[in-house]
Short mmCIF file of C-alpha atoms and ligand atoms in Angstrom, two decimals:
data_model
loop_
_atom_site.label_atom_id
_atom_site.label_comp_id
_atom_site.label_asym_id
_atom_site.label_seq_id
_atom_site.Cartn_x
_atom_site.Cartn_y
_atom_site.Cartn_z
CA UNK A 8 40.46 -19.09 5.13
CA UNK A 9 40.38 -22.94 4.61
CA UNK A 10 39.43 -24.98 1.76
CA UNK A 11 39.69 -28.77 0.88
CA UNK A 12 42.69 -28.53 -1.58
CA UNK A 13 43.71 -31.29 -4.15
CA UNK A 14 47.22 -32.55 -4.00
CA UNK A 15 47.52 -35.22 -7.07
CA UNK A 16 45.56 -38.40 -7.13
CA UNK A 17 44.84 -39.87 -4.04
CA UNK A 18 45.63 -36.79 -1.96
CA UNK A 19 43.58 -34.38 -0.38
CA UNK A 20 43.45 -31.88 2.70
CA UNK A 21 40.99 -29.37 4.33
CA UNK A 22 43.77 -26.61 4.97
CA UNK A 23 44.70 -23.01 5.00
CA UNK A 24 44.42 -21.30 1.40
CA UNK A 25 45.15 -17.73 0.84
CA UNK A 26 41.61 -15.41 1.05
CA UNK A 27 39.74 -14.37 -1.89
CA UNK A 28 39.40 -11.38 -3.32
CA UNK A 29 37.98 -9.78 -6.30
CA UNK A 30 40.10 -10.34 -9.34
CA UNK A 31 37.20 -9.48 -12.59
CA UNK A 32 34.42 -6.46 -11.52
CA UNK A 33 31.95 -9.48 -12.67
CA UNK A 34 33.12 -11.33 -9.53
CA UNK A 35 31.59 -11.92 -6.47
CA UNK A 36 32.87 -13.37 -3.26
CA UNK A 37 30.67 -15.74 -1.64
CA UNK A 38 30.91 -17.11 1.90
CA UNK A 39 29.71 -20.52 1.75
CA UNK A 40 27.43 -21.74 4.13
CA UNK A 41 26.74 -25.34 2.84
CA UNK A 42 28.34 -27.16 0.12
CA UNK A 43 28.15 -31.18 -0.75
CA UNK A 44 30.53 -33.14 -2.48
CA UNK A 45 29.71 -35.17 -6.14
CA UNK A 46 30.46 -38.47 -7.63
CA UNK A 47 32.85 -36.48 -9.71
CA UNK A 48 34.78 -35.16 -7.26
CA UNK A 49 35.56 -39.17 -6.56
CA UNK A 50 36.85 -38.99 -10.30
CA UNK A 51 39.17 -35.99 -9.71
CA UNK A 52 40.83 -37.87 -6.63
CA UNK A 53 40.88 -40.54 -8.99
CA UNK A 54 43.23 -38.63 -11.66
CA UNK A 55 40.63 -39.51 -13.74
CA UNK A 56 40.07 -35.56 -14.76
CA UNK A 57 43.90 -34.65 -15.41
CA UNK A 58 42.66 -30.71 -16.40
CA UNK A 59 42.09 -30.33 -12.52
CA UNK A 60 45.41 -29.23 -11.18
CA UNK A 61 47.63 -30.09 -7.99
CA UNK A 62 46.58 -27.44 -5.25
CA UNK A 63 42.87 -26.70 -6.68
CA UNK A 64 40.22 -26.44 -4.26
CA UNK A 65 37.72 -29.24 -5.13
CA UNK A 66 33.78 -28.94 -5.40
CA UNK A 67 31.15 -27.27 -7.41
CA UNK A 68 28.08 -26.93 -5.37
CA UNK A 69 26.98 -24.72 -2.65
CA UNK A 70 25.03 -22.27 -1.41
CA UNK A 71 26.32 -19.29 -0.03
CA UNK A 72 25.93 -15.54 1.46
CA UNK A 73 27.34 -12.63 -1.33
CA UNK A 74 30.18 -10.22 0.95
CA UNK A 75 31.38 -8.81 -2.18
CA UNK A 76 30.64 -7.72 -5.76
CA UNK A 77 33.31 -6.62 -8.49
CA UNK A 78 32.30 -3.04 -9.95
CA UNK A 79 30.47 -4.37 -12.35
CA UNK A 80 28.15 -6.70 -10.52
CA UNK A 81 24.44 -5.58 -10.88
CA UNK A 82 21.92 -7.56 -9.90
CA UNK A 83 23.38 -9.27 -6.30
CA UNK A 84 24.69 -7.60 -3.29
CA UNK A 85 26.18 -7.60 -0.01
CA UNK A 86 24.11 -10.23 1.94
CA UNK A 87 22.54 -11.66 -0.48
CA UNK A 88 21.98 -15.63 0.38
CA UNK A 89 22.38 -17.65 -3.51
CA UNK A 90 22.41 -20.70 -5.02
CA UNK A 91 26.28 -21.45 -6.76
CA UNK A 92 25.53 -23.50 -9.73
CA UNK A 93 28.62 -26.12 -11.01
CA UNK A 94 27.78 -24.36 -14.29
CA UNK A 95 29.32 -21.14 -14.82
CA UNK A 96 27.33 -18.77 -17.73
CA UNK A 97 29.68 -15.88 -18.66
CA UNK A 98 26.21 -14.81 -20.54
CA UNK A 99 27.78 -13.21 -23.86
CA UNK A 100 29.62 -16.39 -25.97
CA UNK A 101 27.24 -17.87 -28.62
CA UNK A 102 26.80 -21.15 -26.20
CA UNK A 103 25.58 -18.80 -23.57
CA UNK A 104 23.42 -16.84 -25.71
CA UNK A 105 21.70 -20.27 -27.66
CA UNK A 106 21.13 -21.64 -23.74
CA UNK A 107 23.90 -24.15 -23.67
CA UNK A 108 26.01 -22.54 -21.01
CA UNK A 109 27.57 -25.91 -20.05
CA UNK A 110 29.34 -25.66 -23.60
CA UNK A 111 30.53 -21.68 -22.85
CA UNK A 112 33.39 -20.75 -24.31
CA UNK A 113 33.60 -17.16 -22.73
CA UNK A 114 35.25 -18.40 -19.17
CA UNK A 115 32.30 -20.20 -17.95
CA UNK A 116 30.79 -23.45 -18.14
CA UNK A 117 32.08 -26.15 -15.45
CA UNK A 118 35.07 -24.22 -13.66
CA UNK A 119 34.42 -24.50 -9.93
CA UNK A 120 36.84 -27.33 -8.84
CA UNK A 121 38.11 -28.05 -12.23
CA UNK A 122 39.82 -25.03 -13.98
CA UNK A 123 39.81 -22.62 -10.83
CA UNK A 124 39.20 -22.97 -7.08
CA UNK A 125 35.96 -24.70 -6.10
CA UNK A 126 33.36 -23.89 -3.53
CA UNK A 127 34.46 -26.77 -0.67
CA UNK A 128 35.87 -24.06 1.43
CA UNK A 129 34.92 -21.20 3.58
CA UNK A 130 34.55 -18.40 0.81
CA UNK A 131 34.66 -18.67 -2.80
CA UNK A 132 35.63 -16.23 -5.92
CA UNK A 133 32.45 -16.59 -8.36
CA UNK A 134 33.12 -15.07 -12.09
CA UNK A 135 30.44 -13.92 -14.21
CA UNK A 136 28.38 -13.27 -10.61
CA UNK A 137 25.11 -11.67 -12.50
CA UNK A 138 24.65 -14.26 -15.26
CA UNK A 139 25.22 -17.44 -13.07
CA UNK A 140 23.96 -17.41 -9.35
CA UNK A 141 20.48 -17.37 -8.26
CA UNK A 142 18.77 -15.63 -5.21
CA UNK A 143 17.37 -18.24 -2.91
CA UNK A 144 13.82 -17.25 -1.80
CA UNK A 145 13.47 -16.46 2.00
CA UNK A 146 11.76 -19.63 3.09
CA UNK A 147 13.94 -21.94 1.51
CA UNK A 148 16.37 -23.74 3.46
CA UNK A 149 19.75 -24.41 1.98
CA UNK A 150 19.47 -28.15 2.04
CA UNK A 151 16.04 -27.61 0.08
CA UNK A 152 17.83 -26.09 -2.88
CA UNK A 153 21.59 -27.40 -2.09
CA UNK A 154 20.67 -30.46 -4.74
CA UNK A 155 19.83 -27.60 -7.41
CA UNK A 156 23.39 -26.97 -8.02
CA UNK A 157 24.20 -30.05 -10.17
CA UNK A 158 22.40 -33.49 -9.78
CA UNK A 159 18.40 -32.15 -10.05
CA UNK A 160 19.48 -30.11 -13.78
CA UNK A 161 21.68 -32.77 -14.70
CA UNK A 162 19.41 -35.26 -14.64
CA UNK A 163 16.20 -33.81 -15.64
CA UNK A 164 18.23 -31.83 -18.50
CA UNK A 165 20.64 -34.26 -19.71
CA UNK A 166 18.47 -37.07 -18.96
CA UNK A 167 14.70 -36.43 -19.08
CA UNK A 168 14.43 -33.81 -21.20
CA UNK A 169 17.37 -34.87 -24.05
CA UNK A 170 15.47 -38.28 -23.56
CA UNK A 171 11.95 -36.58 -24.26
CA UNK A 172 10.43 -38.06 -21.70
CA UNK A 173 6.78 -37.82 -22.54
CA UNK A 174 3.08 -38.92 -20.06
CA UNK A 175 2.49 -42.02 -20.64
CA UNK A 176 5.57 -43.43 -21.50
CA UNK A 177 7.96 -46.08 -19.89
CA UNK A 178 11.18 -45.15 -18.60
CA UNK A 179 14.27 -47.05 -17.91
CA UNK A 180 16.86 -45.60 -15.86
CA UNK A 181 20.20 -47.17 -15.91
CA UNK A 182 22.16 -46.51 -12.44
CA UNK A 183 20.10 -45.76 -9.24
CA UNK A 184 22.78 -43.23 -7.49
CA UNK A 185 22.42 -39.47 -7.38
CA UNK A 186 22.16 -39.14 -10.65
CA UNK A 187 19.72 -41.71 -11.51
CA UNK A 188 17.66 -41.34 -8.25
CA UNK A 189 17.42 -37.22 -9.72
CA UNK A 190 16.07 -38.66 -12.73
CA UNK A 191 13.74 -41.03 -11.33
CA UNK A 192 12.40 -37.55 -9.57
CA UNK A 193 12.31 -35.41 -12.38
CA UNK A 194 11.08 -37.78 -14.71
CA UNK A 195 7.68 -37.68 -12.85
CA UNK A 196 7.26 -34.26 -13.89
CA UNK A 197 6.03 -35.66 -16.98
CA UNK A 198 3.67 -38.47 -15.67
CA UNK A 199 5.52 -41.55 -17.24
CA UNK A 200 3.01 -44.52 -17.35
CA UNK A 201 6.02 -46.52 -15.61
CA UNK A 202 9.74 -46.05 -14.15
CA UNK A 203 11.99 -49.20 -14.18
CA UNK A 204 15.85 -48.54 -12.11
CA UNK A 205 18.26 -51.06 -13.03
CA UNK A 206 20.90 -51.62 -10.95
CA UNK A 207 22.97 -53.95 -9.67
CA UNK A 208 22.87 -52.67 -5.86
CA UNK A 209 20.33 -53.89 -3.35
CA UNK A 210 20.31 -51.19 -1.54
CA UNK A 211 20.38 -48.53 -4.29
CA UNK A 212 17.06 -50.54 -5.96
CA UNK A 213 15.28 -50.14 -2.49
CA UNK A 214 16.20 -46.18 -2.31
CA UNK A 215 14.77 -46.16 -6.06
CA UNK A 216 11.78 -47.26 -4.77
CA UNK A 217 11.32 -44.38 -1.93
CA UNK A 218 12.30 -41.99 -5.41
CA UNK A 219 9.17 -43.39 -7.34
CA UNK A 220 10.62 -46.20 -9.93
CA UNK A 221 7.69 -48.79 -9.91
CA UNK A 222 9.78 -52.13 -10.95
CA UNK A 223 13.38 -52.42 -9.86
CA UNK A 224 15.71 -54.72 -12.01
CA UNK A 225 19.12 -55.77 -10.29
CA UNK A 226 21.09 -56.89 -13.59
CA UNK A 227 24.12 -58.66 -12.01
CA UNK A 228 21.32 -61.16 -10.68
CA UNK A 229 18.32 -60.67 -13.47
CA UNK A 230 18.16 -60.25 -17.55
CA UNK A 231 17.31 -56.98 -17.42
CA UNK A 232 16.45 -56.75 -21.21
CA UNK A 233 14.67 -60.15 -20.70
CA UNK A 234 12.44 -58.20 -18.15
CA UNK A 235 11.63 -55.00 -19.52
CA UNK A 236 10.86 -57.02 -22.87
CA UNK A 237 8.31 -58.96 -20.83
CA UNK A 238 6.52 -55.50 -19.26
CA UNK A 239 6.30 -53.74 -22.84
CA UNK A 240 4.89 -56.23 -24.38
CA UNK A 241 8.26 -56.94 -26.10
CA UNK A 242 8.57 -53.81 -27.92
CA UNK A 243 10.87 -52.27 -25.49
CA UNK A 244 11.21 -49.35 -22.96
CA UNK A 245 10.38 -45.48 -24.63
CA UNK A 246 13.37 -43.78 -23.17
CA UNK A 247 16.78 -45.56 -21.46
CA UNK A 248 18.42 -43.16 -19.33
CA UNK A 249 22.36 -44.40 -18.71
CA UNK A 250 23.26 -42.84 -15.54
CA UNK A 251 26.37 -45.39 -14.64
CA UNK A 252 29.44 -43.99 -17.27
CA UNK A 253 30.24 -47.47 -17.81
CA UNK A 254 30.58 -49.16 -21.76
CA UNK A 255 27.88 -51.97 -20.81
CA UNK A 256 25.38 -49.44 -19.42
CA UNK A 257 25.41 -47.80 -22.29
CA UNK A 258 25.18 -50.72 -24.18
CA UNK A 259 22.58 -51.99 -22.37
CA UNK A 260 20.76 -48.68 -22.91
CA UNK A 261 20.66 -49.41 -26.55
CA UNK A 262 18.68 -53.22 -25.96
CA UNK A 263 16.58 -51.60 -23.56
CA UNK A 264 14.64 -49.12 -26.29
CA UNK A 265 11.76 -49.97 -28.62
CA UNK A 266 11.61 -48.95 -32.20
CA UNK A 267 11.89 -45.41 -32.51
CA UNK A 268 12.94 -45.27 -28.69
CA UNK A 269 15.62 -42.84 -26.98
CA UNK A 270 19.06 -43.42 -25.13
CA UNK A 271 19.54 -39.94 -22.87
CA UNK A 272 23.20 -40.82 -22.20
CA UNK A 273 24.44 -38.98 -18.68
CA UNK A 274 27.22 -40.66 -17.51
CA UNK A 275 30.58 -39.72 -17.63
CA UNK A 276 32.82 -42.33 -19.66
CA UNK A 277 36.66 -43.25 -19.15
CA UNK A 278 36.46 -45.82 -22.04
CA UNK A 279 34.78 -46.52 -25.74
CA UNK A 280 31.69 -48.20 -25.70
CA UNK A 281 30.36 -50.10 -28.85
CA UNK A 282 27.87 -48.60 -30.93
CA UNK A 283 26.05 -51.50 -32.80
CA UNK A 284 25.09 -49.88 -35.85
CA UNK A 285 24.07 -53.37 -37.48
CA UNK A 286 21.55 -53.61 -34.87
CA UNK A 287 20.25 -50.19 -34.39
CA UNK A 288 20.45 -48.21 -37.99
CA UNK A 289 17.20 -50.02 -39.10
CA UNK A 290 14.84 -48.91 -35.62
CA UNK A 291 15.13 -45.07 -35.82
CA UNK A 292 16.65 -45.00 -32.03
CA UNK A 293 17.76 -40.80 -31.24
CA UNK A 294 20.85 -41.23 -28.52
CA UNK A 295 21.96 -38.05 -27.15
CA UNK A 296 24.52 -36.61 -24.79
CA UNK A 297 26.26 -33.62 -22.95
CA UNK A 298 27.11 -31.42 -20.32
CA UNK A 299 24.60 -29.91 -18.02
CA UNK A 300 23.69 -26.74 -18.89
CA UNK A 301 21.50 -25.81 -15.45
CA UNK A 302 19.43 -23.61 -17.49
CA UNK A 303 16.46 -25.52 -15.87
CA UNK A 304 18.05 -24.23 -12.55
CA UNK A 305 14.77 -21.25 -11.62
CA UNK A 306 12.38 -23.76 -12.98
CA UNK A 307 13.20 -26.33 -10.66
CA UNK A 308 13.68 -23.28 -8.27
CA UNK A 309 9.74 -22.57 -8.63
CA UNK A 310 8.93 -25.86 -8.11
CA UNK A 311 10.52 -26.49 -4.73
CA UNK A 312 8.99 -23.11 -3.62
CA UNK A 313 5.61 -24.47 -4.71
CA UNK A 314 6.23 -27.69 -3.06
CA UNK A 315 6.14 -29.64 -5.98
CA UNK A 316 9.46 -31.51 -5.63
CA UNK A 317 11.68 -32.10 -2.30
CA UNK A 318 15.57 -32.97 -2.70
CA UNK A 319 15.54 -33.00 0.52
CA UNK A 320 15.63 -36.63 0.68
CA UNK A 321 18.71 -37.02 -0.94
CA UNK A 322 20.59 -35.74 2.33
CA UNK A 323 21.58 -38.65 3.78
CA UNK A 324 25.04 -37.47 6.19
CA UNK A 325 26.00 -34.38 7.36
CA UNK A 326 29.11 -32.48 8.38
CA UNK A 327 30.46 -29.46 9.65
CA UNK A 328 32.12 -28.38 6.74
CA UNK A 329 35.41 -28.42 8.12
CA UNK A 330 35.24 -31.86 8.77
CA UNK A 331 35.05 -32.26 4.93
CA UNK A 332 37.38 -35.05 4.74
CA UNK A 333 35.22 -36.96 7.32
CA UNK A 334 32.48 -36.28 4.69
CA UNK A 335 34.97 -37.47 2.07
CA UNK A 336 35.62 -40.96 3.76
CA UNK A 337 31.90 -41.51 4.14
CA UNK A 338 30.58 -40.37 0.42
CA UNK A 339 33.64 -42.50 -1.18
CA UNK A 340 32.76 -45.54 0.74
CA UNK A 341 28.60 -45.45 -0.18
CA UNK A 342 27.90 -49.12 -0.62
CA UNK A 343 28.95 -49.52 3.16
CA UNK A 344 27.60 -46.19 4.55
CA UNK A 345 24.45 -45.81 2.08
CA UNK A 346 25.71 -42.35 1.38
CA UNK A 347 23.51 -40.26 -1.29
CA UNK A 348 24.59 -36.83 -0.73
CA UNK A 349 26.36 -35.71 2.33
CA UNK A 350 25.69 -31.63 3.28
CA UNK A 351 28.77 -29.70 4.86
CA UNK A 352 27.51 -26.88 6.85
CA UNK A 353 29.41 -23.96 7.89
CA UNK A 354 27.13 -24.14 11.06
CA UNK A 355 26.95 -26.00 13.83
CA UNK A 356 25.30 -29.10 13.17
CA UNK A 357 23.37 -31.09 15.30
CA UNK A 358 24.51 -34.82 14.17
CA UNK A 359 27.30 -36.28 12.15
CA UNK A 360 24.79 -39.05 11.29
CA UNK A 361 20.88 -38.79 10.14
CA UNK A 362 18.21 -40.58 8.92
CA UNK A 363 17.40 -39.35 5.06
CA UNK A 364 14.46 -37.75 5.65
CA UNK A 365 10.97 -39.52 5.21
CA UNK A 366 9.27 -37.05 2.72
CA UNK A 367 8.33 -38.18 -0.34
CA UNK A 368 8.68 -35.96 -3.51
CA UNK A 369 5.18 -34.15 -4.05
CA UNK A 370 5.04 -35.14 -7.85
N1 NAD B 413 26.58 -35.40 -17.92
C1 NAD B 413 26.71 -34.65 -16.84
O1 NAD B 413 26.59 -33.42 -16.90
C2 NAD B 413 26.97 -35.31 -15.49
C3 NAD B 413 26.88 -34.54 -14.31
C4 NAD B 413 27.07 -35.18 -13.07
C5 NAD B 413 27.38 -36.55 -13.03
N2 NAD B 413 27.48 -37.25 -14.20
C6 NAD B 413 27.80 -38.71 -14.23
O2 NAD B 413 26.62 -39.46 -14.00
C7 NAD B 413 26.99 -40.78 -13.56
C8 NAD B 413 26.17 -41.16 -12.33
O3 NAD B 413 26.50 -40.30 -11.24
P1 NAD B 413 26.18 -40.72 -9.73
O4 NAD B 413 26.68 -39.62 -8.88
O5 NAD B 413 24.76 -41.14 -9.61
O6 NAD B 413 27.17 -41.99 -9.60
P2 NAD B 413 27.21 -43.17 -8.52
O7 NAD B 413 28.54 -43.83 -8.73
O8 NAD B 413 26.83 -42.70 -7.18
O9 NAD B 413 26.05 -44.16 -9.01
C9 NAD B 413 26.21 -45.08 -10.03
C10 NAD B 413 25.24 -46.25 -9.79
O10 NAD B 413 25.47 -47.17 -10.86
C11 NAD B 413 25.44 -48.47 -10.31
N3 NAD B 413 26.18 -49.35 -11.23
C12 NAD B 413 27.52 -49.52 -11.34
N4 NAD B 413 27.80 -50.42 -12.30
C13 NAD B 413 26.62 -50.81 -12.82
C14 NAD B 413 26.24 -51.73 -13.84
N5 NAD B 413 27.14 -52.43 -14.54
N6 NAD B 413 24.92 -51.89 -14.11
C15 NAD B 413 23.98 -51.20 -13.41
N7 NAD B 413 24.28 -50.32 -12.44
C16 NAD B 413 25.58 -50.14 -12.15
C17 NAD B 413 26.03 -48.36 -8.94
O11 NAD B 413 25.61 -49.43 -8.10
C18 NAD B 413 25.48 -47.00 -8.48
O12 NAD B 413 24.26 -47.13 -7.77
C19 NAD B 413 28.50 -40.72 -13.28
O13 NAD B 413 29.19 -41.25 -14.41
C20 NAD B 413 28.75 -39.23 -13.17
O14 NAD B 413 30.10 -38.88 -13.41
C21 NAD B 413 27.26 -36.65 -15.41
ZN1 ZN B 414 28.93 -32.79 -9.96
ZN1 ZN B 415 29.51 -18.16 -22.34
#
């Protein structure tokens, strides 16, 4: 089988790796049949993650048909088609049993292209099979639900929800990619009265737009404090969502609240950011982070099914997955190519290059 393998910063290749096979009776082997590629894979290739080591397959999304179960597998079989979430949940830690899988300390949590072989390849060893795939319904397409494996629970978990977003409110989201775009999405769920995405990309403002955000604030060219001061009356936005991993997004996330506001902090930092304590410990702010825990992951399921919410429209390229390094050049170089999220299909697919489709979420 082949896989896209990580050599060291820098270096990667879509080459031959040996086949999988059951190694725990909670494993399953998975064939994958379409996988994508994250923002944090970027970071990996970046030797920004050092845990990830030389000759790991890379990626931690897909979805996939089962060929296998371990002995002990109950619930999925042979043939089964199933969501592979980047969160592992090996179900039976105290993380996994309080709901916070993303923290497990059992052998799950974020594994897939990190701590063992990812899911960028033609098959795929999943641990903990029963507590951590999910069945996709029959009328689902992959692409539908592809989005499902990290970027939809990310950012309505670690974003939305840790932010409380409630009706009514007014939401600024810091960072228009994936990420941000996801939140912009899920955030509807709970009818804010208003979304504002900052960013400091044209082009990412304009997709934010097509997502839902009703005023767009590019802050390398605008005060974006200055601005959302002005639309709330000057008391400030509800919830700030930071969804860049930079210190002055984060810091900007903190100017952007009212009294009493929240910062839902998703990014993933290299560096310290300043906390200013002389400002903020008088105005009540909450400012939360974390993993993503994907427990959200059949909610979101139901949702699609009902037609309630369309990822869809975050598939912007696509690939025959083993022309993943194609796909690679492409998602790496997004402020030339516009790339969102690129699918990799183990089929035949029609064209290297599509529109994102037109369909707006139902929400
Ligand atoms: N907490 C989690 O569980 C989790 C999971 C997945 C991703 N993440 C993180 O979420 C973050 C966003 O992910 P993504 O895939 O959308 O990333 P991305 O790089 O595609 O998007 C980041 C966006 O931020 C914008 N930006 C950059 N600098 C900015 C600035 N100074 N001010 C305003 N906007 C700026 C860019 O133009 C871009 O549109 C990343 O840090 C990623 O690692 C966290
Ligand atoms: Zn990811
Ligand atoms: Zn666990």
């Amino acid at each position: 089988m082949k896989g896209l393998v990580y050599h060291g910063p820098g270096q990667r290749a879509w080459e031959v790796v040996p086949d999988r096979r059951i190694e725990q009776p909670t494993d399953a082997i998975v064939r994958i049949d379409t996988s994508t590629i994250c923002g944090t894979d970027l970071h990996i290739l970046k030797g920004d993650v050092p845990e990830v080591k030389p000759g790991t397959i890379l990626g931690h999304e897909a979805v996939g048909t089962v060929v296998e179960v371990g002995s002990a597998v109950t619930t999925i079989a042979a043939g089964d088609r199933v969501l592979v979430s980047c969160i592992t949940a090996c179900g039976r830690c105290r993380f996994c049993n309080e709901g916070h899988p993303g923290l497990c300390i059992g052998g799950g949590g974020w594994i897939f292209g990190h701590l063992i072989d990812g899911l960028q390849a033609e098959f795929a060893r999943v641990p903990f099979a029963d507590t951590s795939v999910h069945k996709v319904p029959e009328e689902l397409s992959d692409e539908q639900v592809l989005f499902l494996a990290d970027i939809l629970p990310t950012a309505f978990e670690i974003g939305v929800l840790n932010g409380g977003v409630q009706p009514g409110d007014t939401v600024a989201i810091v960072g228009a990619g994936p990420i941000g775009l996801a939140t912009i999405m899920t955030a509807k769920l709970f009818t804010p009265a208003r979304i504002i995405a900052i960013d400091i990309a044209d082009a990412r403002l304009a997709r934010a737009r097509e997502f839902g955000a009703d005023v767009t604030i590019n802050n390398a060219t605008e005060d974006p404090v200055g601005r959302v001061m002005e639309l709330t009356k000057g008391l400030g936005a509800d919830v700030a969502v930071e969804a860049v991993g930079v210190p002055e997004t984060f810091e900007l996330c903190a100017e952007l609240i009212r009294p009493g506001g929240r910062v839902a902090n998703v990014g993933v930092h290299g560096h310290a950011a300043t906390l200013h304590l002389e400002k903020l410990w008088i105005r009540d702010v909450t400012i939360t982070t974390g993993l993503v825990d994907a427990v959200s992951t059949p909610m979101l399921l139901r949702l699609i099914e009902g037609g309630r919410l369309d990822p869809t429209m975050f598939a912007t390229h696509r690939f025959a997955l083993e022309d993943t390094e194609a796909a690679y050049d492409v998602f790496a170089n997004a402020a030339e190519t516009q790339a969102l999220k690129v699918v990799l299909s183990a089929a035949p697919v029609a064209s290297q290059r599509q529109p994102a489709a037109a369909v707006a979420a139902a929400v």
